[in-house]
PDB file of C-alpha atoms in Angstrom:
ATOM      1  CA  GLU J  82     -27.658  -9.114  21.215  1.00 95.00           C
ATOM      2  CA  VAL J  83     -24.570  -7.030  20.541  1.00 97.00           C
ATOM      3  CA  GLN J  84     -23.777  -6.238  16.903  1.00 98.00           C
ATOM      4  CA  LEU J  85     -20.894  -4.200  15.549  1.00 98.00           C
ATOM      5  CA  VAL J  86     -20.915  -3.437  11.819  1.00 98.00           C
ATOM      6  CA  GLU J  87     -17.891  -1.846  10.179  1.00 98.00           C
ATOM      7  CA  THR J  88     -18.059   0.048   6.903  1.00 98.00           C
ATOM      8  CA  GLY J  89     -15.860   2.394   4.936  1.00 98.00           C
ATOM      9  CA  GLY J  90     -13.060   0.164   3.767  1.00 98.00           C
ATOM     10  CA  GLY J  91     -11.795   0.125   0.214  1.00 98.00           C
ATOM     11  CA  LEU J  92      -8.868   0.760  -2.106  1.00 98.00           C
ATOM     12  CA  VAL J  93      -6.887   3.943  -1.507  1.00 98.00           C
ATOM     13  CA  GLN J  94      -3.596   5.213  -2.874  1.00 98.00           C
ATOM     14  CA  PRO J  95      -0.553   5.689  -0.642  1.00 98.00           C
ATOM     15  CA  GLY J  96      -0.804   9.042   1.099  1.00 98.00           C
ATOM     16  CA  GLY J  97      -4.580   9.001   0.875  1.00 98.00           C
ATOM     17  CA  SER J  98      -7.187   9.006   3.597  1.00 98.00           C
ATOM     18  CA  LEU J  99     -10.179   6.952   4.637  1.00 98.00           C
ATOM     19  CA  ARG J 100     -12.714   6.996   7.436  1.00 98.00           C
ATOM     20  CA  LEU J 101     -14.011   3.761   8.888  1.00 98.00           C
ATOM     21  CA  SER J 102     -17.298   3.533  10.765  1.00 98.00           C
ATOM     22  CA  CYS J 103     -18.544   0.980  13.270  1.00 98.00           C
ATOM     23  CA  ALA J 104     -22.268   1.062  13.956  1.00 98.00           C
ATOM     24  CA  ALA J 105     -23.185  -0.531  17.262  1.00 98.00           C
ATOM     25  CA  SER J 106     -26.396  -2.082  18.492  1.00 97.00           C
ATOM     26  CA  GLY J 107     -26.995  -3.836  21.784  1.00 97.00           C
ATOM     27  CA  LEU J 108     -24.378  -1.715  23.522  1.00 96.00           C
ATOM     28  CA  THR J 109     -23.826   2.007  24.025  1.00 96.00           C
ATOM     29  CA  VAL J 110     -20.593   3.210  22.461  1.00 95.00           C
ATOM     30  CA  SER J 111     -20.331   6.241  24.741  1.00 93.00           C
ATOM     31  CA  SER J 112     -20.356   4.179  27.935  1.00 94.00           C
ATOM     32  CA  ASN J 113     -17.951   1.495  26.792  1.00 95.00           C
ATOM     33  CA  TYR J 114     -14.279   1.291  25.930  1.00 96.00           C
ATOM     34  CA  MET J 115     -14.124   0.769  22.167  1.00 97.00           C
ATOM     35  CA  SER J 116     -11.155  -0.277  20.112  1.00 98.00           C
ATOM     36  CA  TRP J 117      -9.876  -0.853  16.579  1.00 98.00           C
ATOM     37  CA  ILE J 118      -7.754  -3.904  15.837  1.00 98.00           C
ATOM     38  CA  ARG J 119      -6.353  -4.818  12.420  1.00 98.00           C
ATOM     39  CA  GLN J 120      -5.106  -7.899  10.655  1.00 98.00           C
ATOM     40  CA  ALA J 121      -2.901  -7.736   7.579  1.00 98.00           C
ATOM     41  CA  PRO J 122      -3.638 -10.422   4.957  1.00 97.00           C
ATOM     42  CA  GLY J 123      -2.416 -13.785   6.226  1.00 96.00           C
ATOM     43  CA  LYS J 124      -0.933 -12.201   9.358  1.00 97.00           C
ATOM     44  CA  GLY J 125      -1.739 -11.886  13.051  1.00 97.00           C
ATOM     45  CA  LEU J 126      -3.698  -9.349  15.038  1.00 98.00           C
ATOM     46  CA  GLU J 127      -2.456  -5.843  15.794  1.00 98.00           C
ATOM     47  CA  TRP J 128      -4.156  -3.499  18.243  1.00 98.00           C
ATOM     48  CA  VAL J 129      -4.542  -0.022  16.709  1.00 98.00           C
ATOM     49  CA  SER J 130      -6.419   2.296  19.051  1.00 98.00           C
ATOM     50  CA  VAL J 131      -8.828   2.561  21.982  1.00 97.00           C
ATOM     51  CA  THR J 132     -11.207   5.222  23.214  1.00 96.00           C
ATOM     52  CA  TYR J 133     -12.175   5.109  26.854  1.00 93.00           C
ATOM     53  CA  SER J 134     -15.636   6.003  28.120  1.00 86.00           C
ATOM     54  CA  GLY J 135     -14.217   9.156  29.704  1.00 86.00           C
ATOM     55  CA  GLY J 136     -13.033  10.352  26.308  1.00 87.00           C
ATOM     56  CA  SER J 137      -9.307   9.689  26.490  1.00 93.00           C
ATOM     57  CA  THR J 138      -7.656   7.797  23.661  1.00 96.00           C
ATOM     58  CA  SER J 139      -4.575   5.694  23.018  1.00 95.00           C
ATOM     59  CA  TYR J 140      -2.809   4.586  19.838  1.00 97.00           C
ATOM     60  CA  ALA J 141      -0.235   2.114  18.650  1.00 98.00           C
ATOM     61  CA  ASP J 142       3.055   3.781  17.729  1.00 97.00           C
ATOM     62  CA  SER J 143       2.612   2.609  14.128  1.00 98.00           C
ATOM     63  CA  VAL J 144      -0.446   4.844  13.626  1.00 98.00           C
ATOM     64  CA  MET J 145       0.177   7.644  16.131  1.00 98.00           C
ATOM     65  CA  GLY J 146      -0.283  11.040  14.507  1.00 97.00           C
ATOM     66  CA  ARG J 147      -1.966   9.579  11.419  1.00 98.00           C
ATOM     67  CA  PHE J 148      -5.097   7.869  12.790  1.00 98.00           C
ATOM     68  CA  THR J 149      -7.798   9.365  15.008  1.00 98.00           C
ATOM     69  CA  ILE J 150     -10.434   7.407  16.897  1.00 98.00           C
ATOM     70  CA  SER J 151     -13.692   9.128  17.765  1.00 97.00           C
ATOM     71  CA  ARG J 152     -17.326   8.490  18.621  1.00 96.00           C
ATOM     72  CA  HIS J 153     -20.676   9.927  17.574  1.00 93.00           C
ATOM     73  CA  ASN J 154     -22.724   9.279  20.656  1.00 88.00           C
ATOM     74  CA  SER J 155     -26.188  10.063  19.247  1.00 91.00           C
ATOM     75  CA  GLN J 156     -25.583   7.718  16.305  1.00 95.00           C
ATOM     76  CA  ASN J 157     -23.951   5.103  18.574  1.00 97.00           C
ATOM     77  CA  THR J 158     -21.068   4.865  16.115  1.00 98.00           C
ATOM     78  CA  LEU J 159     -17.306   4.549  16.434  1.00 98.00           C
ATOM     79  CA  TYR J 160     -14.970   6.006  13.819  1.00 98.00           C
ATOM     80  CA  LEU J 161     -11.381   5.678  12.717  1.00 98.00           C
ATOM     81  CA  GLN J 162     -10.064   8.517  10.594  1.00 98.00           C
ATOM     82  CA  MET J 163      -6.964   7.371   8.740  1.00 98.00           C
ATOM     83  CA  LEU J 164      -4.617   9.859   7.070  1.00 98.00           C
ATOM     84  CA  SER J 165      -1.316   9.505   5.222  1.00 98.00           C
ATOM     85  CA  LEU J 166      -2.029   5.858   4.535  1.00 98.00           C
ATOM     86  CA  ARG J 167       0.842   3.521   3.757  1.00 98.00           C
ATOM     87  CA  PRO J 168       0.923   0.118   2.037  1.00 98.00           C
ATOM     88  CA  GLU J 169       1.669  -1.462   5.421  1.00 98.00           C
ATOM     89  CA  ASP J 170      -1.714  -0.213   6.671  1.00 98.00           C
ATOM     90  CA  THR J 171      -3.384  -2.733   4.343  1.00 98.00           C
ATOM     91  CA  ALA J 172      -5.486  -4.951   6.596  1.00 98.00           C
ATOM     92  CA  VAL J 173      -8.918  -5.991   7.722  1.00 98.00           C
ATOM     93  CA  TYR J 174      -9.934  -3.513  10.402  1.00 98.00           C
ATOM     94  CA  TYR J 175     -12.130  -4.759  13.224  1.00 98.00           C
ATOM     95  CA  CYS J 176     -13.921  -2.702  15.821  1.00 98.00           C
ATOM     96  CA  ALA J 177     -14.298  -4.354  19.198  1.00 98.00           C
ATOM     97  CA  ARG J 178     -15.658  -3.650  22.644  1.00 97.00           C
ATOM     98  CA  ALA J 179     -12.764  -3.487  25.088  1.00 96.00           C
ATOM     99  CA  ARG J 180     -13.719  -4.732  28.517  1.00 94.00           C
ATOM    100  CA  ASP J 181     -11.791  -3.982  31.689  1.00 92.00           C
ATOM    101  CA  TYR J 182     -12.790  -7.001  33.758  1.00 83.00           C
ATOM    102  CA  PHE J 183     -11.067  -5.935  36.952  1.00 83.00           C
ATOM    103  CA  GLY J 184     -11.194  -2.160  36.766  1.00 83.00           C
ATOM    104  CA  SER J 185      -7.424  -2.147  36.536  1.00 82.00           C
ATOM    105  CA  GLY J 186      -7.027  -0.899  32.990  1.00 82.00           C
ATOM    106  CA  SER J 187      -6.529  -4.434  31.720  1.00 88.00           C
ATOM    107  CA  LEU J 188      -8.325  -4.762  28.387  1.00 93.00           C
ATOM    108  CA  SER J 189      -9.838  -7.818  26.746  1.00 96.00           C
ATOM    109  CA  PHE J 190     -11.870  -7.662  23.541  1.00 98.00           C
ATOM    110  CA  ASP J 191     -15.156  -9.493  23.917  1.00 97.00           C
ATOM    111  CA  TYR J 192     -17.364  -8.295  21.048  1.00 98.00           C
ATOM    112  CA  TRP J 193     -16.056  -7.917  17.505  1.00 98.00           C
ATOM    113  CA  GLY J 194     -17.474  -6.761  14.209  1.00 98.00           C
ATOM    114  CA  GLN J 195     -17.003  -8.686  10.971  1.00 98.00           C
ATOM    115  CA  GLY J 196     -14.266  -6.335   9.764  1.00 98.00           C
ATOM    116  CA  THR J 197     -13.742  -4.086   6.766  1.00 98.00           C
ATOM    117  CA  LEU J 198     -10.832  -4.418   4.344  1.00 98.00           C
ATOM    118  CA  VAL J 199      -8.566  -1.458   3.682  1.00 98.00           C
ATOM    119  CA  THR J 200      -6.144  -1.811   0.773  1.00 98.00           C
ATOM    120  CA  VAL J 201      -3.442   0.815   0.281  1.00 98.00           C
ATOM    121  CA  SER J 202      -1.936   0.483  -3.160  1.00 97.00           C
ATOM    122  CA  SER J 203      -1.187   2.484  -6.275  1.00 96.00           C
TER     123      SER J 203
ATOM    124  CA  ASP K  51       6.318  -3.236  24.230  1.00 96.00           C
ATOM    125  CA  ILE K  52       5.613  -6.695  25.626  1.00 97.00           C
ATOM    126  CA  GLN K  53       6.345  -9.421  23.086  1.00 98.00           C
ATOM    127  CA  MET K  54       4.122 -12.507  23.031  1.00 98.00           C
ATOM    128  CA  THR K  55       5.466 -15.741  21.575  1.00 98.00           C
ATOM    129  CA  GLN K  56       3.272 -18.760  20.898  1.00 98.00           C
ATOM    130  CA  SER K  57       4.327 -22.323  20.266  1.00 98.00           C
ATOM    131  CA  PRO K  58       3.882 -24.231  18.168  1.00 98.00           C
ATOM    132  CA  SER K  59       2.999 -22.066  15.150  1.00 98.00           C
ATOM    133  CA  SER K  60       0.869 -24.904  13.865  1.00 97.00           C
ATOM    134  CA  LEU K  61      -0.136 -28.382  14.837  1.00 97.00           C
ATOM    135  CA  SER K  62      -2.093 -31.287  13.406  1.00 97.00           C
ATOM    136  CA  ALA K  63      -4.487 -33.168  15.629  1.00 96.00           C
ATOM    137  CA  SER K  64      -7.389 -35.563  15.423  1.00 96.00           C
ATOM    138  CA  VAL K  65     -10.905 -35.233  16.746  1.00 96.00           C
ATOM    139  CA  GLY K  66     -10.859 -36.320  20.371  1.00 96.00           C
ATOM    140  CA  ASP K  67      -7.226 -35.370  20.969  1.00 97.00           C
ATOM    141  CA  ARG K  68      -6.023 -33.221  23.838  1.00 97.00           C
ATOM    142  CA  VAL K  69      -4.299 -30.103  22.482  1.00 98.00           C
ATOM    143  CA  THR K  70      -2.005 -27.724  24.345  1.00 98.00           C
ATOM    144  CA  ILE K  71      -0.815 -24.340  23.077  1.00 98.00           C
ATOM    145  CA  THR K  72       1.806 -22.300  24.885  1.00 98.00           C
ATOM    146  CA  CYS K  73       2.225 -18.541  25.105  1.00 98.00           C
ATOM    147  CA  ARG K  74       5.242 -16.804  26.606  1.00 98.00           C
ATOM    148  CA  ALA K  75       5.490 -13.101  27.485  1.00 98.00           C
ATOM    149  CA  SER K  76       8.729 -11.129  27.290  1.00 98.00           C
ATOM    150  CA  GLN K  77       8.158  -9.904  30.858  1.00 98.00           C
ATOM    151  CA  SER K  78       5.858 -10.799  33.715  1.00 97.00           C
ATOM    152  CA  ILE K  79       2.227 -10.000  32.989  1.00 96.00           C
ATOM    153  CA  THR K  80       0.913 -11.643  36.177  1.00 95.00           C
ATOM    154  CA  SER K  81      -2.436 -13.150  35.056  1.00 95.00           C
ATOM    155  CA  TYR K  82      -3.320 -10.544  32.419  1.00 96.00           C
ATOM    156  CA  LEU K  83      -3.538 -12.967  29.520  1.00 97.00           C
ATOM    157  CA  ASN K  84      -6.422 -13.651  27.138  1.00 98.00           C
ATOM    158  CA  TRP K  85      -7.008 -16.307  24.491  1.00 98.00           C
ATOM    159  CA  TYR K  86      -8.956 -15.945  21.235  1.00 98.00           C
ATOM    160  CA  GLN K  87     -10.130 -18.340  18.557  1.00 98.00           C
ATOM    161  CA  GLN K  88     -10.336 -17.224  14.940  1.00 98.00           C
ATOM    162  CA  LYS K  89     -11.902 -19.282  12.186  1.00 98.00           C
ATOM    163  CA  SER K  90     -11.055 -18.609   8.575  1.00 96.00           C
ATOM    164  CA  GLY K  91     -12.629 -15.386   7.314  1.00 96.00           C
ATOM    165  CA  LYS K  92     -14.236 -14.610  10.656  1.00 98.00           C
ATOM    166  CA  ALA K  93     -13.585 -12.232  13.532  1.00 98.00           C
ATOM    167  CA  PRO K  94     -11.731 -13.489  16.588  1.00 98.00           C
ATOM    168  CA  LYS K  95     -13.742 -14.783  19.526  1.00 98.00           C
ATOM    169  CA  LEU K  96     -12.721 -14.359  23.156  1.00 98.00           C
ATOM    170  CA  LEU K  97     -12.328 -17.746  24.860  1.00 98.00           C
ATOM    171  CA  ILE K  98     -10.410 -17.157  28.079  1.00 98.00           C
ATOM    172  CA  TYR K  99      -9.650 -13.982  30.010  1.00 96.00           C
ATOM    173  CA  ALA K 100      -7.414 -13.376  32.999  1.00 95.00           C
ATOM    174  CA  ALA K 101      -5.421 -16.502  32.148  1.00 97.00           C
ATOM    175  CA  SER K 102      -8.013 -19.002  33.355  1.00 97.00           C
ATOM    176  CA  SER K 103     -11.522 -17.519  33.349  1.00 96.00           C
ATOM    177  CA  LEU K 104     -13.863 -18.996  30.771  1.00 97.00           C
ATOM    178  CA  GLN K 105     -15.802 -16.426  28.742  1.00 97.00           C
ATOM    179  CA  SER K 106     -19.562 -16.872  28.884  1.00 96.00           C
ATOM    180  CA  GLY K 107     -20.839 -19.395  26.349  1.00 97.00           C
ATOM    181  CA  VAL K 108     -17.465 -21.036  25.709  1.00 98.00           C
ATOM    182  CA  PRO K 109     -17.450 -24.832  26.077  1.00 98.00           C
ATOM    183  CA  SER K 110     -15.771 -26.226  29.171  1.00 97.00           C
ATOM    184  CA  ARG K 111     -13.338 -28.295  27.082  1.00 98.00           C
ATOM    185  CA  PHE K 112     -11.349 -25.058  26.781  1.00 98.00           C
ATOM    186  CA  SER K 113      -9.195 -24.105  29.748  1.00 98.00           C
ATOM    187  CA  GLY K 114      -6.320 -21.765  30.456  1.00 98.00           C
ATOM    188  CA  SER K 115      -3.553 -21.734  33.026  1.00 98.00           C
ATOM    189  CA  GLY K 116      -0.350 -19.963  33.923  1.00 98.00           C
ATOM    190  CA  SER K 117       0.948 -16.768  35.438  1.00 97.00           C
ATOM    191  CA  GLY K 118       3.985 -14.553  35.177  1.00 97.00           C
ATOM    192  CA  THR K 119       5.445 -15.215  31.736  1.00 98.00           C
ATOM    193  CA  ASP K 120       4.222 -18.695  30.798  1.00 98.00           C
ATOM    194  CA  PHE K 121       0.671 -19.613  29.871  1.00 98.00           C
ATOM    195  CA  THR K 122      -1.176 -22.552  28.369  1.00 98.00           C
ATOM    196  CA  LEU K 123      -4.426 -23.037  26.489  1.00 98.00           C
ATOM    197  CA  THR K 124      -5.728 -26.595  26.624  1.00 98.00           C
ATOM    198  CA  ILE K 125      -8.495 -28.133  24.574  1.00 98.00           C
ATOM    199  CA  THR K 126      -9.588 -31.484  25.932  1.00 95.00           C
ATOM    200  CA  SER K 127     -11.222 -33.764  23.369  1.00 94.00           C
ATOM    201  CA  LEU K 128     -10.829 -31.632  20.235  1.00 96.00           C
ATOM    202  CA  GLN K 129     -14.049 -31.186  18.270  1.00 96.00           C
ATOM    203  CA  PRO K 130     -14.461 -30.560  14.511  1.00 94.00           C
ATOM    204  CA  GLU K 131     -15.506 -26.961  15.158  1.00 96.00           C
ATOM    205  CA  ASP K 132     -12.262 -26.292  17.091  1.00 97.00           C
ATOM    206  CA  PHE K 133     -10.050 -26.323  14.019  1.00 94.00           C
ATOM    207  CA  ALA K 134      -8.995 -22.692  13.857  1.00 97.00           C
ATOM    208  CA  THR K 135      -6.173 -20.313  14.714  1.00 98.00           C
ATOM    209  CA  TYR K 136      -5.650 -19.376  18.348  1.00 98.00           C
ATOM    210  CA  TYR K 137      -4.088 -16.161  19.619  1.00 98.00           C
ATOM    211  CA  CYS K 138      -2.949 -15.063  23.038  1.00 98.00           C
ATOM    212  CA  GLN K 139      -3.045 -11.385  24.017  1.00 98.00           C
ATOM    213  CA  GLN K 140      -1.499  -9.626  26.979  1.00 97.00           C
ATOM    214  CA  SER K 141      -3.759  -7.203  28.825  1.00 95.00           C
ATOM    215  CA  TYR K 142      -1.090  -6.027  31.276  1.00 94.00           C
ATOM    216  CA  ASN K 143      -0.363  -2.733  29.577  1.00 92.00           C
ATOM    217  CA  SER K 144      -0.675  -0.751  26.370  1.00 92.00           C
ATOM    218  CA  PRO K 145       0.085  -1.412  23.581  1.00 96.00           C
ATOM    219  CA  TRP K 146      -2.054  -4.548  23.864  1.00 97.00           C
ATOM    220  CA  THR K 147      -0.061  -7.143  21.981  1.00 98.00           C
ATOM    221  CA  PHE K 148      -0.963 -10.511  20.510  1.00 98.00           C
ATOM    222  CA  GLY K 149       0.977 -13.659  19.861  1.00 98.00           C
ATOM    223  CA  GLN K 150       1.600 -14.662  16.251  1.00 98.00           C
ATOM    224  CA  GLY K 151      -1.052 -17.370  16.358  1.00 98.00           C
ATOM    225  CA  THR K 152      -1.218 -21.160  16.445  1.00 98.00           C
ATOM    226  CA  LYS K 153      -3.093 -22.886  13.648  1.00 98.00           C
ATOM    227  CA  VAL K 154      -4.795 -26.115  14.677  1.00 98.00           C
ATOM    228  CA  GLU K 155      -5.319 -28.334  11.644  1.00 96.00           C
ATOM    229  CA  ILE K 156      -6.965 -31.664  11.039  1.00 88.00           C
ATOM    230  CA  LYS K 157      -4.622 -34.646  10.974  1.00 88.00           C
TER     231      LYS K 157
END
């Protein structure tokens, strides 16, 4: 059974930083595409970042240059380092396995964690 | 970026009803369209991928159709556990964008 467990959320002041973790079991982070997706309170879903099994990464424009996605292969854990946080970054952050069903670069998100809440406020 | 627009934003339906939700893309995405269900306080769950393929374990009362820019999620015979918010997501190119959601409520 696949389980993804996010930790690291909390209250941080604007301009501050936070690192989220996503511990995986039942799948190997290093051999999968892994993504972060967020949801502001009462709002819809916003894709944030993806790391491909080959090591390349991609980001939404809204977080480019401030967030960094990475993996610790021996701990089977995905990370999201968030710098220069803004109030609009307030959201529940989910990690998810991104699956390319057709080998065409088309991503669907088939396993999700329970999410961790990040609140950016003074 | 590809914009995804769902309609309606919300709907009220009764158990046993047939429910249809529409998703429109701002440009052609061929069949690269996924549907998710999200219950209150929970993570989203993948229902349909590639416009019409049922994800493993999802009941057959859920179905998807469409191609190009217009897509539909249909729930035949709505069940109590189906009351939730549904999102479409384009998987044509990055950034992977979602619709704003359709909340299905109990009438």
